[in-house]
mmCIF file of C-alpha atoms in Angstrom:
data_model
loop_
_atom_site.group_PDB
_atom_site.id
_atom_site.type_symbol
_atom_site.label_atom_id
_atom_site.label_comp_id
_atom_site.label_asym_id
_atom_site.label_seq_id
_atom_site.Cartn_x
_atom_site.Cartn_y
_atom_site.Cartn_z
ATOM 1 C CA MET P 23 56.692 -27.433 -20.552
ATOM 2 C CA ALA P 24 59.152 -24.872 -20.956
ATOM 3 C CA THR P 25 59.488 -22.175 -17.861
ATOM 4 C CA ILE P 26 60.696 -18.810 -17.357
ATOM 5 C CA LYS P 27 63.532 -20.013 -16.019
ATOM 6 C CA ASP P 28 64.269 -21.981 -19.163
ATOM 7 C CA VAL P 29 63.730 -19.050 -21.673
ATOM 8 C CA ALA P 30 66.213 -16.912 -19.378
ATOM 9 C CA ALA P 31 68.663 -19.562 -19.280
ATOM 10 C CA GLN P 32 68.415 -19.911 -23.161
ATOM 11 C CA ALA P 33 68.547 -16.155 -23.717
ATOM 12 C CA GLY P 34 71.366 -15.390 -21.508
ATOM 13 C CA VAL P 35 69.767 -13.025 -19.656
ATOM 14 C CA SER P 36 67.829 -12.510 -16.092
ATOM 15 C CA ILE P 37 64.632 -14.031 -15.142
ATOM 16 C CA SER P 38 63.374 -10.357 -14.415
ATOM 17 C CA THR P 39 64.342 -9.590 -18.108
ATOM 18 C CA VAL P 40 62.126 -12.116 -19.544
ATOM 19 C CA SER P 41 59.758 -10.967 -17.474
ATOM 20 C CA HIS P 42 60.043 -7.135 -18.561
ATOM 21 C CA VAL P 43 60.070 -8.309 -22.078
ATOM 22 C CA LEU P 44 56.956 -10.305 -21.748
ATOM 23 C CA ASN P 45 55.166 -7.849 -19.808
ATOM 24 C CA ARG P 46 56.178 -4.507 -21.433
ATOM 25 C CA THR P 47 57.068 -2.986 -17.561
ATOM 26 C CA ARG P 48 60.734 -2.022 -18.179
ATOM 27 C CA LYS P 49 62.530 -0.421 -21.187
ATOM 28 C CA VAL P 50 65.015 -3.489 -22.132
ATOM 29 C CA SER P 51 68.095 -3.199 -24.492
ATOM 30 C CA GLU P 52 67.264 -4.334 -28.083
ATOM 31 C CA ALA P 53 69.803 -7.305 -28.352
ATOM 32 C CA ALA P 54 68.455 -8.338 -25.008
ATOM 33 C CA ARG P 55 64.558 -8.137 -26.143
ATOM 34 C CA SER P 56 65.810 -10.172 -29.243
ATOM 35 C CA ARG P 57 67.262 -12.715 -27.661
ATOM 36 C CA VAL P 58 64.540 -13.443 -25.086
ATOM 37 C CA GLU P 59 62.000 -13.470 -28.037
ATOM 38 C CA GLN P 60 63.798 -16.041 -30.058
ATOM 39 C CA ALA P 61 64.299 -18.084 -26.670
ATOM 40 C CA VAL P 62 60.588 -17.984 -26.449
ATOM 41 C CA ARG P 63 59.536 -18.998 -29.810
ATOM 42 C CA GLU P 64 62.181 -22.197 -29.495
ATOM 43 C CA LEU P 65 60.724 -23.243 -26.443
ATOM 44 C CA ASN P 66 57.018 -22.829 -27.434
ATOM 45 C CA TYR P 67 57.017 -20.648 -23.875
ATOM 46 C CA ALA P 68 53.529 -19.890 -22.606
ATOM 47 C CA PRO P 69 53.364 -17.501 -19.276
ATOM 48 C CA ASN P 70 51.146 -18.622 -16.807
ATOM 49 C CA SER P 71 48.747 -15.969 -16.616
ATOM 50 C CA VAL P 72 46.813 -17.263 -13.806
ATOM 51 C CA ALA P 73 49.868 -17.736 -11.565
ATOM 52 C CA ARG P 74 51.302 -14.212 -12.607
ATOM 53 C CA SER P 75 47.722 -12.334 -11.644
ATOM 54 C CA LEU P 76 47.520 -14.068 -8.386
ATOM 55 C CA LYS P 77 51.006 -12.893 -7.194
ATOM 56 C CA VAL P 78 51.245 -9.310 -8.547
ATOM 57 C CA ASN P 79 47.047 -8.851 -8.155
ATOM 58 C CA ASN P 80 46.586 -8.205 -11.658
ATOM 59 C CA THR P 81 45.540 -9.783 -14.808
ATOM 60 C CA ARG P 82 46.883 -7.312 -17.419
ATOM 61 C CA THR P 83 42.958 -7.609 -18.689
ATOM 62 C CA ILE P 84 40.587 -5.041 -19.686
ATOM 63 C CA GLY P 85 36.898 -5.897 -19.779
ATOM 64 C CA MET P 86 34.584 -3.963 -22.377
ATOM 65 C CA LEU P 87 30.598 -4.236 -22.838
ATOM 66 C CA VAL P 88 29.336 -3.169 -25.970
ATOM 67 C CA THR P 89 26.005 -2.585 -27.551
ATOM 68 C CA THR P 90 27.309 -4.686 -30.996
ATOM 69 C CA ASN P 91 30.651 -4.624 -32.746
ATOM 70 C CA ALA P 92 28.827 -5.384 -35.737
ATOM 71 C CA HIS P 93 27.438 -1.763 -35.816
ATOM 72 C CA PRO P 94 30.029 0.711 -37.743
ATOM 73 C CA PHE P 95 30.555 2.935 -34.939
ATOM 74 C CA PHE P 96 30.995 0.633 -32.303
ATOM 75 C CA ALA P 97 33.582 -1.646 -34.473
ATOM 76 C CA GLU P 98 35.526 1.724 -35.325
ATOM 77 C CA VAL P 99 35.547 2.469 -31.396
ATOM 78 C CA VAL P 100 36.363 -1.079 -30.168
ATOM 79 C CA GLN P 101 39.171 -1.376 -33.361
ATOM 80 C CA ALA P 102 40.709 1.591 -31.400
ATOM 81 C CA VAL P 103 40.737 0.425 -27.996
ATOM 82 C CA GLU P 104 42.041 -3.268 -29.304
ATOM 83 C CA GLU P 105 45.265 -1.623 -31.260
ATOM 84 C CA LEU P 106 46.433 0.411 -28.039
ATOM 85 C CA CYS P 107 45.775 -2.460 -25.607
ATOM 86 C CA PHE P 108 47.757 -4.646 -27.991
ATOM 87 C CA GLU P 109 50.341 -1.680 -28.010
ATOM 88 C CA LEU P 110 50.154 -1.672 -24.264
ATOM 89 C CA GLY P 111 50.577 -5.460 -23.425
ATOM 90 C CA TYR P 112 46.762 -5.771 -22.393
ATOM 91 C CA SER P 113 44.255 -8.175 -23.239
ATOM 92 C CA LEU P 114 40.731 -7.284 -24.298
ATOM 93 C CA MET P 115 37.870 -9.389 -23.174
ATOM 94 C CA LEU P 116 34.974 -7.903 -25.436
ATOM 95 C CA CYS P 117 31.209 -8.750 -24.984
ATOM 96 C CA ASN P 118 28.410 -7.928 -27.071
ATOM 97 C CA THR P 119 25.351 -7.332 -25.092
ATOM 98 C CA GLU P 120 22.658 -6.487 -27.867
ATOM 99 C CA ASN P 121 20.995 -3.722 -25.352
ATOM 100 C CA LYS P 122 19.618 -7.079 -23.473
ATOM 101 C CA PRO P 123 19.482 -6.224 -19.745
ATOM 102 C CA GLU P 124 20.003 -10.229 -19.047
ATOM 103 C CA ARG P 125 22.983 -10.523 -21.494
ATOM 104 C CA GLN P 126 24.797 -7.114 -19.979
ATOM 105 C CA LEU P 127 24.356 -8.763 -16.220
ATOM 106 C CA MET P 128 25.447 -12.037 -17.485
ATOM 107 C CA HIS P 129 28.936 -10.698 -19.458
ATOM 108 C CA LEU P 130 29.333 -8.047 -16.265
ATOM 109 C CA ARG P 131 29.510 -11.114 -13.914
ATOM 110 C CA MET P 132 31.428 -13.369 -15.789
ATOM 111 C CA LEU P 133 34.035 -10.098 -16.230
ATOM 112 C CA LEU P 134 34.104 -9.838 -12.836
ATOM 113 C CA GLU P 135 34.868 -13.297 -12.247
ATOM 114 C CA LYS P 136 37.991 -13.012 -14.748
ATOM 115 C CA ARG P 137 39.114 -10.271 -12.563
ATOM 116 C CA VAL P 138 39.775 -8.191 -14.980
ATOM 117 C CA ASP P 139 41.782 -5.072 -13.567
ATOM 118 C CA GLY P 140 39.073 -2.346 -15.290
ATOM 119 C CA LEU P 141 35.727 -1.580 -17.387
ATOM 120 C CA LEU P 142 34.884 0.024 -20.154
ATOM 121 C CA VAL P 143 31.093 0.626 -21.074
ATOM 122 C CA ILE P 144 29.824 1.398 -24.197
ATOM 123 C CA CYS P 145 26.151 1.094 -24.244
ATOM 124 C CA THR P 146 23.454 2.791 -25.425
ATOM 125 C CA ASP P 147 21.294 1.573 -22.878
ATOM 126 C CA THR P 148 22.408 1.586 -19.217
ATOM 127 C CA PRO P 149 19.431 0.370 -17.532
ATOM 128 C CA PRO P 150 19.183 0.354 -13.587
ATOM 129 C CA SER P 151 19.875 -3.406 -13.145
ATOM 130 C CA LEU P 152 23.210 -2.901 -14.867
ATOM 131 C CA THR P 153 23.669 0.847 -13.033
ATOM 132 C CA GLU P 154 23.239 -0.798 -9.741
ATOM 133 C CA LEU P 155 25.433 -3.686 -10.297
ATOM 134 C CA LEU P 156 28.193 -1.424 -11.225
ATOM 135 C CA GLN P 157 28.013 0.750 -8.300
ATOM 136 C CA GLN P 158 28.035 -2.578 -6.626
ATOM 137 C CA HIS P 159 31.611 -3.220 -7.494
ATOM 138 C CA ALA P 160 32.615 0.301 -7.594
ATOM 139 C CA GLN P 161 36.472 -0.845 -6.430
ATOM 140 C CA ILE P 162 36.514 -1.547 -10.194
ATOM 141 C CA PRO P 163 38.142 1.388 -11.992
ATOM 142 C CA LEU P 164 35.488 1.711 -14.877
ATOM 143 C CA VAL P 165 34.989 4.172 -17.731
ATOM 144 C CA MET P 166 31.444 4.945 -19.346
ATOM 145 C CA LEU P 167 32.130 6.391 -23.486
ATOM 146 C CA ASP P 168 29.317 8.149 -24.877
ATOM 147 C CA TRP P 169 25.891 7.919 -24.115
ATOM 148 C CA SER P 170 26.475 7.932 -19.855
ATOM 149 C CA ARG P 171 26.765 11.203 -18.211
ATOM 150 C CA ASP P 172 25.196 11.245 -14.659
ATOM 151 C CA ASN P 173 26.905 9.097 -12.352
ATOM 152 C CA ALA P 174 29.517 9.759 -9.576
ATOM 153 C CA PHE P 175 31.181 6.117 -9.694
ATOM 154 C CA ALA P 176 32.901 6.273 -12.908
ATOM 155 C CA ASP P 177 35.047 8.498 -15.538
ATOM 156 C CA ILE P 178 32.835 9.608 -18.479
ATOM 157 C CA ILE P 179 33.817 10.378 -22.327
ATOM 158 C CA HIS P 180 30.976 11.667 -24.467
ATOM 159 C CA ASP P 181 30.690 13.984 -27.441
ATOM 160 C CA ASN P 182 29.048 17.604 -27.545
ATOM 161 C CA ALA P 183 25.962 16.248 -29.189
ATOM 162 C CA GLN P 184 24.091 19.479 -28.982
ATOM 163 C CA ILE P 185 26.937 21.257 -30.908
ATOM 164 C CA GLY P 186 26.889 18.386 -33.554
ATOM 165 C CA GLY P 187 23.439 18.885 -33.743
ATOM 166 C CA TYR P 188 23.695 22.674 -34.316
ATOM 167 C CA LEU P 189 26.488 21.983 -36.915
ATOM 168 C CA ALA P 190 24.035 19.895 -39.132
ATOM 169 C CA GLY P 191 21.027 22.315 -38.651
ATOM 170 C CA LYS P 192 23.313 25.460 -39.445
ATOM 171 C CA TYR P 193 24.837 23.654 -42.643
ATOM 172 C CA LEU P 194 21.269 22.950 -44.513
ATOM 173 C CA VAL P 195 20.045 26.612 -43.716
ATOM 174 C CA GLU P 196 23.278 28.007 -44.849
ATOM 175 C CA GLN P 197 22.553 26.074 -47.957
ATOM 176 C CA GLY P 198 19.573 27.270 -48.370
ATOM 177 C CA HIS P 199 16.926 24.426 -47.162
ATOM 178 C CA LYS P 200 13.801 25.416 -45.196
ATOM 179 C CA ASP P 201 11.652 22.284 -45.427
ATOM 180 C CA VAL P 202 13.775 19.911 -42.925
ATOM 181 C CA ALA P 203 12.965 16.447 -41.391
ATOM 182 C CA CYS P 204 14.801 14.472 -38.624
ATOM 183 C CA ILE P 205 15.227 10.677 -38.310
ATOM 184 C CA THR P 206 16.064 10.800 -34.796
ATOM 185 C CA GLY P 207 17.762 8.079 -32.646
ATOM 186 C CA HIS P 208 15.675 6.795 -29.263
ATOM 187 C CA LEU P 209 14.240 9.822 -28.156
ATOM 188 C CA HIS P 210 14.549 8.930 -24.456
ATOM 189 C CA LYS P 211 18.107 8.634 -24.644
ATOM 190 C CA GLY P 212 19.926 12.125 -23.291
ATOM 191 C CA THR P 213 22.178 12.318 -26.499
ATOM 192 C CA SER P 214 19.413 12.221 -29.005
ATOM 193 C CA GLN P 215 17.788 14.671 -27.122
ATOM 194 C CA LEU P 216 20.667 16.905 -27.542
ATOM 195 C CA ARG P 217 21.072 16.359 -31.338
ATOM 196 C CA LEU P 218 17.665 17.736 -31.941
ATOM 197 C CA GLY P 219 18.061 20.272 -29.849
ATOM 198 C CA GLY P 220 21.268 21.673 -31.089
ATOM 199 C CA PHE P 221 19.589 21.209 -34.707
ATOM 200 C CA VAL P 222 16.197 22.974 -33.714
ATOM 201 C CA LYS P 223 18.361 25.715 -32.307
ATOM 202 C CA ALA P 224 19.941 26.356 -35.814
ATOM 203 C CA LEU P 225 16.673 26.476 -37.512
ATOM 204 C CA GLU P 226 15.106 28.830 -34.801
ATOM 205 C CA GLU P 227 18.296 31.015 -35.470
ATOM 206 C CA ALA P 228 17.167 31.329 -39.193
ATOM 207 C CA GLY P 229 13.754 31.703 -37.903
ATOM 208 C CA LEU P 230 12.744 28.239 -39.290
ATOM 209 C CA SER P 231 11.020 25.762 -36.978
ATOM 210 C CA LEU P 232 10.623 21.915 -36.658
ATOM 211 C CA PRO P 233 6.940 20.672 -36.673
ATOM 212 C CA PRO P 234 6.138 17.633 -34.650
ATOM 213 C CA ALA P 235 5.277 15.780 -37.939
ATOM 214 C CA GLN P 236 8.651 16.380 -39.337
ATOM 215 C CA VAL P 237 10.522 14.321 -36.490
ATOM 216 C CA VAL P 238 10.568 10.453 -37.017
ATOM 217 C CA GLU P 239 11.795 8.426 -34.022
ATOM 218 C CA GLY P 240 14.359 5.614 -35.166
ATOM 219 C CA ASP P 241 16.847 3.671 -33.423
ATOM 220 C CA PHE P 242 20.143 4.214 -34.690
ATOM 221 C CA GLU P 243 20.113 1.100 -36.910
ATOM 222 C CA SER P 244 19.630 1.512 -41.125
ATOM 223 C CA GLU P 245 16.647 -0.240 -41.334
ATOM 224 C CA SER P 246 14.877 2.234 -39.120
ATOM 225 C CA GLY P 247 16.397 5.082 -41.400
ATOM 226 C CA TYR P 248 14.807 3.432 -44.370
ATOM 227 C CA ARG P 249 11.297 3.030 -42.720
ATOM 228 C CA ALA P 250 11.069 6.384 -41.177
ATOM 229 C CA MET P 251 12.283 7.845 -44.788
ATOM 230 C CA GLN P 252 9.581 6.100 -46.113
ATOM 231 C CA GLN P 253 7.162 7.656 -43.644
ATOM 232 C CA LEU P 254 8.364 11.241 -44.422
ATOM 233 C CA LEU P 255 7.941 10.383 -48.110
ATOM 234 C CA ARG P 256 4.258 9.384 -47.516
ATOM 235 C CA GLN P 257 3.374 12.472 -45.603
ATOM 236 C CA GLY P 258 3.904 14.562 -48.539
ATOM 237 C CA PHE P 259 4.845 17.797 -47.017
ATOM 238 C CA GLY P 260 7.877 18.209 -49.617
ATOM 239 C CA CYS P 261 11.018 18.334 -47.135
ATOM 240 C CA THR P 262 14.207 19.243 -49.142
ATOM 241 C CA ALA P 263 16.942 17.676 -46.555
ATOM 242 C CA VAL P 264 16.406 15.310 -43.895
ATOM 243 C CA PHE P 265 18.856 15.018 -40.747
ATOM 244 C CA ALA P 266 19.481 11.573 -39.826
ATOM 245 C CA PHE P 267 21.227 11.215 -36.303
ATOM 246 C CA CYS P 268 24.037 8.513 -37.097
ATOM 247 C CA ASP P 269 24.988 7.475 -40.584
ATOM 248 C CA THR P 270 23.822 4.223 -40.668
ATOM 249 C CA MET P 271 20.253 5.472 -40.420
ATOM 250 C CA ALA P 272 21.304 7.997 -43.466
ATOM 251 C CA PHE P 273 22.377 4.806 -45.176
ATOM 252 C CA GLY P 274 18.567 3.631 -45.242
ATOM 253 C CA ALA P 275 17.183 6.998 -45.706
ATOM 254 C CA ILE P 276 19.233 6.963 -48.834
ATOM 255 C CA CYS P 277 18.054 4.175 -50.174
ATOM 256 C CA ALA P 278 14.067 4.525 -49.400
ATOM 257 C CA ILE P 279 14.773 8.160 -51.329
ATOM 258 C CA THR P 280 16.322 6.739 -54.285
ATOM 259 C CA GLN P 281 13.736 3.368 -54.635
ATOM 260 C CA ALA P 282 10.939 6.358 -54.859
ATOM 261 C CA GLY P 283 12.501 7.345 -57.759
ATOM 262 C CA LEU P 284 14.257 10.335 -56.097
ATOM 263 C CA ARG P 285 18.096 11.665 -55.966
ATOM 264 C CA VAL P 286 20.127 12.661 -53.499
ATOM 265 C CA PRO P 287 20.914 15.364 -52.772
ATOM 266 C CA GLN P 288 19.127 16.895 -55.916
ATOM 267 C CA ASP P 289 15.526 15.964 -54.793
ATOM 268 C CA ILE P 290 16.191 15.484 -51.226
ATOM 269 C CA SER P 291 19.974 16.350 -49.169
ATOM 270 C CA VAL P 292 20.918 13.745 -46.556
ATOM 271 C CA ILE P 293 23.084 14.549 -43.448
ATOM 272 C CA GLY P 294 24.410 11.904 -41.216
ATOM 273 C CA TYR P 295 26.395 11.828 -37.684
ATOM 274 C CA ASP P 296 29.227 9.945 -36.998
ATOM 275 C CA ASP P 297 31.645 9.764 -39.979
ATOM 276 C CA VAL P 298 32.108 5.977 -39.962
ATOM 277 C CA ASN P 299 34.463 4.555 -42.778
ATOM 278 C CA MET P 300 31.935 3.571 -45.112
ATOM 279 C CA ALA P 301 30.685 7.135 -45.360
ATOM 280 C CA ARG P 302 33.021 7.998 -48.032
ATOM 281 C CA PHE P 303 31.972 5.165 -50.105
ATOM 282 C CA THR P 304 28.125 5.907 -50.458
ATOM 283 C CA SER P 305 26.607 6.969 -53.180
ATOM 284 C CA PRO P 306 26.893 10.038 -53.091
ATOM 285 C CA PRO P 307 29.778 10.209 -50.304
ATOM 286 C CA LEU P 308 27.645 11.429 -47.296
ATOM 287 C CA THR P 309 28.102 14.492 -45.595
ATOM 288 C CA THR P 310 28.177 14.096 -42.178
ATOM 289 C CA ILE P 311 29.220 15.237 -38.336
ATOM 290 C CA SER P 312 32.389 13.531 -37.430
ATOM 291 C CA HIS P 313 31.974 12.258 -34.165
ATOM 292 C CA PRO P 314 36.019 11.097 -33.077
ATOM 293 C CA LYS P 315 35.535 7.656 -32.656
ATOM 294 C CA ARG P 316 39.093 6.543 -32.337
ATOM 295 C CA THR P 317 40.130 9.416 -29.856
ATOM 296 C CA LEU P 318 36.970 7.936 -28.432
ATOM 297 C CA GLY P 319 38.309 4.964 -27.828
ATOM 298 C CA ARG P 320 41.744 5.595 -27.192
ATOM 299 C CA TRP P 321 41.193 8.292 -24.411
ATOM 300 C CA ALA P 322 38.826 5.650 -22.751
ATOM 301 C CA LEU P 323 41.534 3.143 -22.609
ATOM 302 C CA GLU P 324 44.394 5.717 -21.428
ATOM 303 C CA LEU P 325 41.788 7.282 -18.918
ATOM 304 C CA LEU P 326 40.916 4.078 -17.593
ATOM 305 C CA LEU P 327 44.585 2.736 -17.264
ATOM 306 C CA LYS P 328 44.754 6.159 -15.209
ATOM 307 C CA ARG P 329 42.100 5.341 -13.187
ATOM 308 C CA ILE P 330 44.047 1.761 -12.466
ATOM 309 C CA ARG P 331 47.313 2.995 -11.332
ATOM 310 C CA GLU P 332 45.677 6.053 -9.170
ATOM 311 C CA LYS P 333 43.835 4.436 -6.577
ATOM 312 C CA ASP P 334 42.729 7.692 -5.411
ATOM 313 C CA HIS P 335 41.673 8.944 -8.822
ATOM 314 C CA GLN P 336 38.798 11.151 -8.931
ATOM 315 C CA PRO P 337 36.074 10.504 -11.291
ATOM 316 C CA GLU P 338 36.404 12.766 -14.586
ATOM 317 C CA GLN P 339 34.348 13.749 -17.640
ATOM 318 C CA LEU P 340 36.057 14.456 -20.781
ATOM 319 C CA GLU P 341 34.077 16.042 -24.022
ATOM 320 C CA LEU P 342 34.995 15.418 -27.532
ATOM 321 C CA GLN P 343 34.261 18.316 -30.122
ATOM 322 C CA PRO P 344 32.291 16.976 -33.134
ATOM 323 C CA ARG P 345 32.937 18.556 -36.656
ATOM 324 C CA LEU P 346 31.189 18.956 -40.146
ATOM 325 C CA VAL P 347 32.606 17.426 -42.628
ATOM 326 C CA VAL P 348 31.414 18.318 -46.254
ATOM 327 C CA ARG P 349 31.019 15.578 -48.942
ATOM 328 C CA GLU P 350 28.198 15.206 -51.644
ATOM 329 C CA SER P 351 24.740 14.274 -50.399
ATOM 330 C CA VAL P 352 23.686 18.163 -49.649
ATOM 331 C CA CYS P 353 23.120 20.586 -51.928
ATOM 332 C CA PRO P 354 21.114 23.930 -52.277
ATOM 333 C CA PRO P 355 17.510 23.129 -52.724
ATOM 334 C CA GLY P 356 17.221 24.673 -56.080
ATOM 335 C CA SER P 357 19.924 22.414 -57.705
ATOM 336 C CA ARG P 358 17.083 20.015 -59.117
ATOM 337 C CA ASP P 359 15.531 22.818 -60.741
ATOM 338 C CA GLU P 360 18.707 24.134 -62.368
ATOM 339 C CA ARG P 361 19.966 20.571 -63.710
ATOM 340 C CA LEU P 362 16.339 20.021 -65.631
ATOM 341 C CA GLU P 363 16.503 23.118 -67.301
ATOM 342 C CA ALA P 364 20.207 22.582 -68.353
#
């Protein structure tokens, strides 16, 4: 089995140069880099990462706990993190928790055993058991994304959910909607409360209210959006617009509306939240509140690497600003009658 000495000899460079090329720790001339990479291929050299980590006390590996990378929102955040990891020469160990406490704890313990250099956590639920275990290992650099806001041992990145909800409500009001409904996420979560609060504020500024019967709780999955919209249609109060707290629930709501023989947006307008990639390709394309997922992922990793480098780093909170993305799933409530008359 080839060693790093063999690679250095074949490439005609020093062992330290080979190390810098492999670990991307220092700029090396293109000629030397090319010779090293060619020698690595010809010799089928594979670095001993375990030995290296014992020597330098790091593994150049990042651990990431995520609710599920099957969900479009999480998938896009994970993709951004993985891309930056690759650019910087880090490996990413991704663990799906499905919001199950036993899986969260099992995966976290495994990542700690693997001696990851730092942790990214993006779970819609952080139960006390997970928080306690994270606190017990506070020496591990940690960044929490999006849902978590209140702790003193981790850096936190989240979006301004209240402004996001306000933008959705303000746009519907500007389009002339007065009878509106909400399909929320879990109402015990701070993010859902903030989005709801911002939405209600926009309505109140226009002299409108949001009756409790017109607020249906979902769980950020498309099935819950579908069921919630069915419930709203059964109630028969005649809403002209619905704000879903994530795009996947908006997709489910659109399905329920069309299956009921109604049209989006002519009969009921729908606005979502997140601006996942597929939002552009629904029928009609979804108007939504953009949650900058790629920025969220890259900021998180950059902040984590800063925390890894700076041992006296003090916890930070960064906030992303959402924005309205107008497409074709919202129109003024009178559009239906005008088109029928035409």
